PDB file of C-alpha atoms in Angstrom:
ATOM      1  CA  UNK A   1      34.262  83.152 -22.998  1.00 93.00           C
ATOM      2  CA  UNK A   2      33.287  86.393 -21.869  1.00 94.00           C
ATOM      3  CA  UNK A   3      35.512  88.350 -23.989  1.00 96.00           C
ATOM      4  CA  UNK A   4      34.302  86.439 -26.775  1.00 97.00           C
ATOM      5  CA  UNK A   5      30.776  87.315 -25.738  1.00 96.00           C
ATOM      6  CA  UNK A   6      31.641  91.128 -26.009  1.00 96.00           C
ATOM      7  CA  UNK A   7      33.561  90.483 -29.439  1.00 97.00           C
ATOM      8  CA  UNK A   8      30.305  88.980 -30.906  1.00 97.00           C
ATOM      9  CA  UNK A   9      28.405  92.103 -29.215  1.00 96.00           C
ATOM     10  CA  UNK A  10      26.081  89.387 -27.521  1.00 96.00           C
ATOM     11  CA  UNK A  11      27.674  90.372 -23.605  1.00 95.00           C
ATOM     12  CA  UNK A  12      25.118  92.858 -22.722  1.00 94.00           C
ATOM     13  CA  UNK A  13      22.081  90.461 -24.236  1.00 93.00           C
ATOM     14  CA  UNK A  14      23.016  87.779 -22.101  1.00 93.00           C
ATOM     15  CA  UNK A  15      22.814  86.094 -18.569  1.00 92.00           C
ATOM     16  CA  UNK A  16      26.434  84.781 -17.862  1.00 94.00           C
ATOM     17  CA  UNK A  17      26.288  82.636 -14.313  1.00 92.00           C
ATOM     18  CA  UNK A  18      29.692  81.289 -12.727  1.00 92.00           C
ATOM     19  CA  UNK A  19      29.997  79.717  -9.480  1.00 89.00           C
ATOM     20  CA  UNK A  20      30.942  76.376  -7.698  1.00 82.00           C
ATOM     21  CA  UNK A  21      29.286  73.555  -5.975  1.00 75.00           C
ATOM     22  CA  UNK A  22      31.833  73.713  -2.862  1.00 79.00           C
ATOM     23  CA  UNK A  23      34.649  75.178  -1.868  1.00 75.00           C
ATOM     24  CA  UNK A  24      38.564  72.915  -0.906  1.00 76.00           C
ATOM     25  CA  UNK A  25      39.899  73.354   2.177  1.00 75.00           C
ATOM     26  CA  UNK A  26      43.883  73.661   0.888  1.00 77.00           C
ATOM     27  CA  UNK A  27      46.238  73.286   4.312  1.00 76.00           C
ATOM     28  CA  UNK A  28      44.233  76.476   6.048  1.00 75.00           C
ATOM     29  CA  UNK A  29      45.274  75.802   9.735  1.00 76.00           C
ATOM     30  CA  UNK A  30      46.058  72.352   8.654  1.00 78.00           C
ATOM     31  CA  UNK A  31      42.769  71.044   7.014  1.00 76.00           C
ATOM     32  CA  UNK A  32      42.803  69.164   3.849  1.00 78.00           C
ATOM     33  CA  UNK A  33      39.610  68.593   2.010  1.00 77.00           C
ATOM     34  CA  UNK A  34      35.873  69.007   1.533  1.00 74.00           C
ATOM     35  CA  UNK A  35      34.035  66.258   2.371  1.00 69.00           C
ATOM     36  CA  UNK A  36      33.948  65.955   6.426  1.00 69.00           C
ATOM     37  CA  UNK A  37      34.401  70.481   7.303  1.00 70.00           C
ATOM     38  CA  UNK A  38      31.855  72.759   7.333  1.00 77.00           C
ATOM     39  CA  UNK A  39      34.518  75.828   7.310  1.00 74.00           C
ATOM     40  CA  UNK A  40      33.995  79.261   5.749  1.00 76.00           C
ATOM     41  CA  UNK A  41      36.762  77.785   2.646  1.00 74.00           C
ATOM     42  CA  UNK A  42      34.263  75.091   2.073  1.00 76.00           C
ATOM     43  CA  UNK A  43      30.606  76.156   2.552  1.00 73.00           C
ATOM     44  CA  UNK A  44      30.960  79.816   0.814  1.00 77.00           C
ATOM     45  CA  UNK A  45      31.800  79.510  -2.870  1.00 82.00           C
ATOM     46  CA  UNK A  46      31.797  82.642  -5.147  1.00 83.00           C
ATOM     47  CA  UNK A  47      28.334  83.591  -7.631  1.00 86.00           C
ATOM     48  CA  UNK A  48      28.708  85.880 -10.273  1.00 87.00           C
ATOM     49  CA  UNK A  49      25.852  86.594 -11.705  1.00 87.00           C
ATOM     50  CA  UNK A  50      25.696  88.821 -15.267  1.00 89.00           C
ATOM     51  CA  UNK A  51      22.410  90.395 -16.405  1.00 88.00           C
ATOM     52  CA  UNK A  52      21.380  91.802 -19.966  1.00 86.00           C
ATOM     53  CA  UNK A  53      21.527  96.012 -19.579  1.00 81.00           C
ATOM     54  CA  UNK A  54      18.704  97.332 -19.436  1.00 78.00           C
ATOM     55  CA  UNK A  55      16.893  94.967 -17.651  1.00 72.00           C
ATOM     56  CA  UNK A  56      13.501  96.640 -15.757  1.00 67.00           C
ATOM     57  CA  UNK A  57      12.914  95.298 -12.655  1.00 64.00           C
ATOM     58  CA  UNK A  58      14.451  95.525  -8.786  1.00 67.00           C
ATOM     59  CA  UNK A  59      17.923  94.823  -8.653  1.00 68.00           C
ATOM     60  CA  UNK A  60      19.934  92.181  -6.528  1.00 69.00           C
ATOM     61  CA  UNK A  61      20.622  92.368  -3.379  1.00 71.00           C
ATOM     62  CA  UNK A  62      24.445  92.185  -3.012  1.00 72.00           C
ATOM     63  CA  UNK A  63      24.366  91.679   0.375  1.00 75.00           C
ATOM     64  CA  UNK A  64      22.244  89.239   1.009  1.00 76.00           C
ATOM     65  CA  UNK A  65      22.778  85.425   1.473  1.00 81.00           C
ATOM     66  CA  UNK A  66      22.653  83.402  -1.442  1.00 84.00           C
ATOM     67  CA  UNK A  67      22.217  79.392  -1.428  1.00 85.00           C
ATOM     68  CA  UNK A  68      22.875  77.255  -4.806  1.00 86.00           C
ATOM     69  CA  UNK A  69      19.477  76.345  -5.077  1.00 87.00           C
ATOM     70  CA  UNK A  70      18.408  80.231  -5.969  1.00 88.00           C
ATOM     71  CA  UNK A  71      20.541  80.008  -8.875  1.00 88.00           C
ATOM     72  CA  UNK A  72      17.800  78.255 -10.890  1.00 89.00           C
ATOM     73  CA  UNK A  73      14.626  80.614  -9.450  1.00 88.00           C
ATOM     74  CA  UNK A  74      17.188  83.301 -10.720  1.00 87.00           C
ATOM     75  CA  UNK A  75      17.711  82.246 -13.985  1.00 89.00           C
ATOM     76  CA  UNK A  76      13.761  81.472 -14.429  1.00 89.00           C
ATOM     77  CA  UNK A  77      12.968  85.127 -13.156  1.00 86.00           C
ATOM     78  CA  UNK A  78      15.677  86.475 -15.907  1.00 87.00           C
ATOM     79  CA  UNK A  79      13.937  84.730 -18.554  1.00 88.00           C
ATOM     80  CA  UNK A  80      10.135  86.140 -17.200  1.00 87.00           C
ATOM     81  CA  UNK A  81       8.590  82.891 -15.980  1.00 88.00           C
ATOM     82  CA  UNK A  82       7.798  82.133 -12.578  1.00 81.00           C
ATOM     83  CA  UNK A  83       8.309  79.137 -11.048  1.00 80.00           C
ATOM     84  CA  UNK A  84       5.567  77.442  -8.528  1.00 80.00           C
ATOM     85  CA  UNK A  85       6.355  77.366  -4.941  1.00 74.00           C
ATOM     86  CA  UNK A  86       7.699  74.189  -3.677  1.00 77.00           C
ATOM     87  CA  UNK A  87       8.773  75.904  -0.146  1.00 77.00           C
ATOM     88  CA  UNK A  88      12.041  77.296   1.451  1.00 72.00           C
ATOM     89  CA  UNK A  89      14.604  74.413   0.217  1.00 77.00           C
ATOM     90  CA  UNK A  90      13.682  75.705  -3.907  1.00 83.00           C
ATOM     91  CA  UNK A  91      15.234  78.502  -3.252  1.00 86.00           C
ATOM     92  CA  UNK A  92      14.205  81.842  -4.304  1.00 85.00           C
ATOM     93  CA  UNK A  93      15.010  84.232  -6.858  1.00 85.00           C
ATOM     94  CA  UNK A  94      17.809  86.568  -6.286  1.00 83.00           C
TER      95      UNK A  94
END
């Protein structure tokens, strides 16, 4: 996908997201599963986040925590609107 984004020269004029909604517990000291474990293998689940070049503006902060419901406040912010605040759980723009 991606290298067909840079083929079509549309790579550095987009916003590319990729993550997961939880994370598998495999056989790591034995556990199996995702439903019943709130382990490191379950509850952290990778974001990569892609932005146009050239964009003005702050960049992210790679170190800080990142929940699944920023994602959406993120991609909002990309695109210059603003979303109204509905409080902590909405998460916040990264």
């Amino acid at each position: 996908f991606v290298e067909r984004l840079k083929q079509q020269r549309l790579y550095d004029h987009s916003i590319v997201i990729l993550t997961a909604d939880h994370g598998e517990l495999i056989g790591e000291d034995g556990r199996w599963g995702h439903s019943y474990h709130m382990f490191p293998e379950v509850v952290e689940v990778p974001l990569f986040v892609h932005v146009p070049t050239g964009r003005k503006g702050p960049g992210p902060d790679t170190g800080a925590v990142a929940y699944s419901t920023d994602i959406t406040p993120t991609v909002y912010d990309l695109l210059g609107y603003r979303l109204e605040a509905r409080g902590p759980l909405a998460g916040r723009s990264l």
